[in-house]
Short mmCIF file of C-alpha atoms in Angstrom, two decimals:
data_model
loop_
_atom_site.label_atom_id
_atom_site.label_comp_id
_atom_site.label_asym_id
_atom_site.label_seq_id
_atom_site.Cartn_x
_atom_site.Cartn_y
_atom_site.Cartn_z
CA ASN A 205 -2.44 -25.27 -23.91
CA GLN A 206 -1.52 -22.36 -21.64
CA LEU A 207 -2.73 -21.18 -18.16
CA TYR A 208 -2.22 -17.54 -17.41
CA ILE A 209 -2.76 -16.67 -13.64
CA ILE A 210 -2.72 -13.19 -12.30
CA GLY A 211 -2.43 -12.20 -8.53
CA GLY A 212 -0.45 -11.86 -5.59
CA ASP A 213 1.20 -14.12 -3.06
CA GLY A 214 -1.78 -16.82 -2.83
CA ALA A 215 -2.39 -16.73 -6.58
CA GLN A 216 1.41 -17.39 -7.15
CA ALA A 217 1.51 -20.16 -4.68
CA ALA A 218 -1.65 -21.70 -6.39
CA ALA A 219 0.32 -21.34 -9.68
CA GLN A 220 3.17 -23.50 -8.42
CA VAL A 221 0.98 -26.24 -6.99
CA LEU A 222 -0.78 -26.23 -10.30
CA TYR A 223 2.57 -26.45 -12.17
CA ASN A 224 3.64 -29.23 -9.86
CA GLU A 225 0.58 -31.26 -10.69
CA ILE A 226 0.92 -30.74 -14.43
CA THR A 227 4.43 -31.80 -14.31
CA LYS A 228 3.47 -34.92 -12.34
CA ARG A 229 0.84 -35.88 -14.93
CA GLU A 230 3.16 -34.98 -17.75
CA LEU A 231 0.56 -32.68 -19.35
CA LYS A 232 1.62 -30.24 -22.08
CA ILE A 233 0.27 -27.00 -20.24
CA ALA A 234 2.32 -23.86 -19.96
CA VAL A 235 1.97 -21.84 -16.68
CA ALA A 236 2.46 -18.29 -16.70
CA PHE A 237 2.05 -15.93 -13.75
CA ILE A 238 1.64 -12.07 -13.85
CA PRO A 239 2.07 -10.45 -10.37
CA ARG A 240 -0.20 -8.09 -9.09
CA SER A 241 -0.23 -5.87 -5.99
CA VAL A 242 -1.74 -2.68 -5.29
CA ASP A 243 0.92 -2.47 -2.34
CA ASN A 244 3.63 -2.53 -4.92
CA ASP A 245 5.36 -4.99 -2.56
CA ILE A 246 6.55 -7.71 -5.07
CA THR A 247 10.15 -8.33 -5.01
CA VAL A 248 12.44 -8.39 -7.99
CA ILE A 249 10.11 -6.34 -10.46
CA ASP A 250 10.23 -2.72 -10.75
CA ARG A 251 6.56 -2.21 -10.05
CA SER A 252 3.24 -3.84 -10.16
CA PHE A 253 0.77 -3.06 -12.93
CA GLY A 254 -1.92 -0.80 -11.50
CA PHE A 255 0.10 0.89 -8.90
CA ASP A 256 0.41 4.22 -10.86
CA THR A 257 -3.47 4.31 -11.13
CA ALA A 258 -3.63 3.48 -7.39
CA VAL A 259 -1.26 6.38 -6.53
CA GLU A 260 -3.22 8.63 -8.78
CA GLU A 261 -6.52 7.77 -7.11
CA ALA A 262 -5.13 7.77 -3.58
CA SER A 263 -3.81 11.42 -4.28
CA ARG A 264 -7.14 12.51 -5.19
CA ALA A 265 -8.68 11.19 -2.04
CA LEU A 266 -5.81 13.17 -0.05
CA ASN A 267 -6.72 16.32 -1.83
CA ALA A 268 -10.33 15.78 -0.72
CA ALA A 269 -9.10 15.14 2.84
CA HIS A 270 -6.99 18.34 2.75
CA VAL A 271 -10.26 20.45 1.47
CA GLU A 272 -12.36 18.80 4.17
CA ALA A 273 -9.74 19.64 7.10
CA LYS A 274 -9.35 23.38 5.98
CA CYS A 275 -13.11 23.77 5.98
CA ALA A 276 -13.50 23.01 9.68
CA VAL A 277 -12.51 24.55 12.85
CA ASN A 278 -9.19 22.55 13.74
CA GLY A 279 -9.95 20.26 11.14
CA ILE A 280 -8.08 16.79 10.97
CA SER A 281 -8.49 14.32 8.02
CA ILE A 282 -7.27 10.72 8.51
CA VAL A 283 -7.08 8.86 5.34
CA ARG A 284 -6.71 5.17 5.66
CA LEU A 285 -5.11 3.64 2.52
CA PRO A 286 -4.12 0.12 1.31
CA GLY A 287 -0.79 -1.31 2.83
CA ARG A 288 -0.98 -4.37 4.96
CA HIS A 289 2.86 -4.89 5.36
CA ALA A 290 4.28 -2.22 3.08
CA GLY A 291 3.68 1.63 2.88
CA PHE A 292 4.68 2.21 -0.74
CA LEU A 293 1.16 3.37 -1.95
CA VAL A 294 0.71 5.45 1.11
CA MET A 295 4.63 7.12 0.49
CA TYR A 296 4.06 7.72 -3.14
CA SER A 297 0.42 9.29 -2.98
CA ALA A 298 1.67 11.50 -0.19
CA LEU A 299 4.57 12.69 -2.13
CA ALA A 300 2.39 13.23 -5.28
CA ASN A 301 -0.24 15.22 -3.27
CA ARG A 302 1.96 17.43 -0.81
CA ASP A 303 -0.98 18.27 1.46
CA VAL A 304 -0.12 15.44 3.84
CA ASN A 305 1.37 16.49 7.09
CA ILE A 306 1.80 12.98 8.63
CA CYS A 307 2.43 9.62 6.74
CA LEU A 308 2.38 6.53 8.96
CA ILE A 309 3.61 3.24 7.33
CA PRO A 310 4.07 -0.49 8.85
CA GLU A 311 7.84 -0.18 8.37
CA VAL A 312 8.20 2.89 10.52
CA LYS A 313 7.12 2.30 14.07
CA PHE A 314 5.66 5.18 16.19
CA ARG A 315 4.53 6.11 19.76
CA LEU A 316 1.28 7.68 20.66
CA ASP A 317 2.91 9.82 23.34
CA LYS A 318 5.18 11.40 20.44
CA LEU A 319 2.52 11.39 17.67
CA ILE A 320 -0.66 12.92 19.49
CA PRO A 321 1.16 16.00 21.07
CA TYR A 322 2.70 16.72 17.62
CA VAL A 323 -0.75 16.65 16.00
CA TYR A 324 -2.28 19.00 18.80
CA ASP A 325 0.53 21.60 18.36
CA ARG A 326 0.49 21.08 14.59
CA VAL A 327 -3.24 21.95 14.65
CA LEU A 328 -2.92 24.77 16.85
CA GLY A 329 -0.42 26.44 14.86
CA LYS A 330 -1.94 25.86 11.22
CA GLY A 331 -5.55 25.08 11.93
CA ARG A 332 -5.54 21.82 10.17
CA LEU A 333 -3.78 18.70 9.72
CA VAL A 334 -4.03 15.44 7.15
CA ILE A 335 -2.70 12.14 8.04
CA ALA A 336 -2.30 9.44 5.50
CA VAL A 337 -2.12 6.19 7.21
CA ALA A 338 -1.35 2.56 5.77
CA GLU A 339 -3.96 -0.05 7.12
CA GLY A 340 -1.18 -2.18 8.47
CA ALA A 341 0.55 0.64 10.56
CA GLY A 342 0.54 0.75 14.23
CA GLN A 343 -0.98 -2.70 14.69
CA GLU A 344 1.03 -3.27 17.78
CA LEU A 345 -0.61 -0.23 19.52
CA MET A 346 -4.05 -1.96 19.51
CA GLU A 347 -5.65 -5.16 20.55
CA GLN A 348 -4.93 -8.02 18.25
CA THR A 349 -7.35 -10.38 16.80
CA LYS A 350 -7.03 -13.93 15.37
CA GLU A 351 -9.90 -13.62 13.18
CA VAL A 352 -9.06 -14.15 9.42
CA ASP A 353 -10.75 -12.96 6.09
CA ALA A 354 -11.84 -15.01 3.15
CA SER A 355 -8.21 -15.05 1.99
CA GLY A 356 -6.95 -16.39 5.09
CA ASN A 357 -5.21 -13.05 6.09
CA VAL A 358 -5.43 -11.98 9.86
CA LYS A 359 -8.05 -9.09 10.06
CA LEU A 360 -6.38 -5.88 10.83
CA ALA A 361 -7.65 -3.59 13.67
CA ASP A 362 -8.94 -0.27 12.17
CA ILE A 363 -5.81 2.11 12.88
CA ALA A 364 -7.80 5.13 11.38
CA ALA A 365 -10.50 4.83 13.98
CA PHE A 366 -8.00 4.32 16.77
CA LEU A 367 -6.16 7.18 16.02
CA LYS A 368 -9.33 9.39 15.77
CA ASP A 369 -10.31 8.32 19.16
CA GLN A 370 -6.91 8.92 20.65
CA ILE A 371 -6.75 12.65 19.06
CA GLU A 372 -10.28 13.41 20.16
CA GLN A 373 -9.57 12.28 23.70
CA HIS A 374 -6.19 14.44 23.81
CA PHE A 375 -8.28 17.55 22.49
CA LYS A 376 -10.80 17.01 24.94
CA ARG A 377 -8.33 16.98 27.82
CA LYS A 378 -6.87 20.03 26.67
CA GLU A 379 -10.52 21.69 26.39
CA THR A 380 -9.84 22.38 22.71
CA GLU A 381 -12.32 21.98 19.77
CA CYS A 382 -11.48 19.67 17.04
CA ASN A 383 -13.05 18.26 14.04
CA VAL A 384 -11.79 14.82 12.95
CA LYS A 385 -12.95 12.95 9.90
CA LEU A 386 -12.20 9.52 8.61
CA LEU A 387 -11.73 8.62 4.95
CA ASN A 388 -11.43 5.28 3.35
CA PRO A 389 -11.02 5.30 -0.36
CA THR A 390 -9.72 1.73 -0.59
CA TYR A 391 -12.55 0.40 -2.95
CA MET A 392 -12.30 3.61 -5.04
CA ILE A 393 -8.79 2.84 -5.53
CA ARG A 394 -9.14 -0.83 -6.41
CA ALA A 395 -12.13 -0.29 -8.72
CA ARG A 396 -10.86 2.50 -10.79
CA PRO A 397 -10.01 1.85 -14.46
CA ALA A 398 -6.55 1.89 -15.38
CA ASN A 399 -4.97 5.21 -16.41
CA ALA A 400 -3.09 5.56 -19.55
CA ALA A 401 0.40 4.36 -18.40
CA ASP A 402 -1.02 1.31 -16.74
CA SER A 403 -2.99 0.34 -19.89
CA VAL A 404 0.03 0.52 -21.90
CA PHE A 405 1.91 -1.43 -19.26
CA CYS A 406 -0.75 -4.19 -19.18
CA SER A 407 -0.76 -4.52 -22.82
CA ARG A 408 2.98 -5.03 -22.78
CA LEU A 409 2.58 -7.68 -19.92
CA GLY A 410 -0.11 -9.45 -21.81
CA GLN A 411 1.73 -9.71 -25.03
CA SER A 412 4.83 -10.75 -23.45
CA ALA A 413 3.20 -13.51 -21.34
CA VAL A 414 1.56 -14.97 -24.51
CA HIS A 415 4.71 -14.88 -26.52
CA ALA A 416 6.72 -16.55 -23.92
CA ALA A 417 4.11 -19.21 -23.37
CA ILE A 418 3.80 -19.97 -27.17
CA ALA A 419 7.53 -20.29 -27.42
CA GLY A 420 7.57 -23.08 -24.99
CA TYR A 421 8.48 -21.53 -21.56
CA THR A 422 6.44 -22.49 -18.37
CA CYS A 423 6.83 -22.03 -14.71
CA PHE A 424 7.55 -18.09 -14.95
CA SER A 425 6.47 -14.86 -13.64
CA LEU A 426 6.48 -11.92 -15.97
CA GLY A 427 7.40 -8.52 -15.08
CA MET A 428 9.48 -5.39 -15.57
CA VAL A 429 13.07 -5.41 -14.27
CA ASN A 430 15.42 -2.54 -15.02
CA GLN A 431 12.87 -1.44 -17.60
CA ARG A 432 13.08 -4.46 -19.42
CA MET A 433 10.41 -7.37 -19.66
CA VAL A 434 11.78 -10.59 -18.17
CA MET A 435 10.63 -13.97 -17.20
CA ILE A 436 11.38 -14.77 -13.51
CA PRO A 437 11.29 -18.37 -12.05
CA PHE A 438 8.62 -18.91 -9.50
CA GLU A 439 11.06 -19.32 -6.73
CA HIS A 440 12.72 -16.00 -7.02
CA ILE A 441 9.55 -14.31 -6.32
CA LEU A 442 7.48 -16.58 -4.19
CA GLY A 443 7.46 -15.96 -0.37
CA SER A 444 9.61 -12.78 -0.60
CA ALA A 445 8.25 -9.31 -0.34
CA ARG A 446 9.63 -5.68 -0.69
CA ARG A 447 9.66 -3.18 2.13
CA VAL A 448 9.91 0.62 2.40
CA ASP A 449 13.53 1.34 3.56
CA PRO A 450 13.18 3.82 6.49
CA SER A 451 16.78 4.99 5.74
CA GLY A 452 16.30 4.92 2.03
CA HIS A 453 16.07 7.94 -0.31
CA MET A 454 12.21 7.67 -0.93
CA TRP A 455 11.28 7.72 2.61
CA GLN A 456 13.68 10.67 3.43
CA THR A 457 12.30 12.58 0.74
CA LEU A 458 8.68 11.94 2.04
CA VAL A 459 9.89 13.10 5.55
CA SER A 460 11.35 16.13 4.11
CA ALA A 461 7.93 17.06 2.17
CA THR A 462 5.74 16.45 5.14
CA GLY A 463 8.16 17.96 7.89
CA GLN A 464 7.22 15.16 10.23
CA PRO A 465 9.70 14.38 13.02
CA SER A 466 10.53 10.84 14.32
CA PHE A 467 7.69 9.51 16.66
CA LEU A 468 9.89 7.20 18.58
#
């Protein structure tokens, strides 16, 4: 018998519990886990399946936000994208789109008294602005809640709505017109069918997982590491996460592309 589990941290923790119980009962069941995260924050592996598709769809949303912003007087589009603790999706989609002027992610803190005046000056100079913000960015600037969702995660405050309110107040104080629009394409990103690259990747993951389980391996996660399909023991992935490095090459490339300064 074989048990295949697909998911994020919660699913892998469940896989470990199931494996422990299977071992305790001395059952002949192979347990294989395939990690998945739209945030692409799973450590060790090169990337999570579905990430390419998510970047593609998020980039389309950013393009629509740019069109919306440039069609309004002093138009500002704020696009809220997935990214509770990691900003990989926001960073990659902004790089793929190149219409984004400001990118905000959880790993890079910012101050409102630096950000809002920059938004104001940028809109006055160019007539429009697109902000891509991860859902987990700037949480320390808002009132925190102890409410949890169905998965047990603390509910995040709405950073996009918060920024919209702060920007509109600033423009009002300056007696300047602005048109701020919010876009939240989260469910479009999550529900979109896999693109060609992800379809091929998923086929390889599925076949490799089955081959490994039939060969007698168990208690392993399967993923691509250095372009090779490998089996990884649960303990090497469980409880760890990858984050964007603010001093790394990818983030510095993004900053160069948007032209945004430090907001600290």
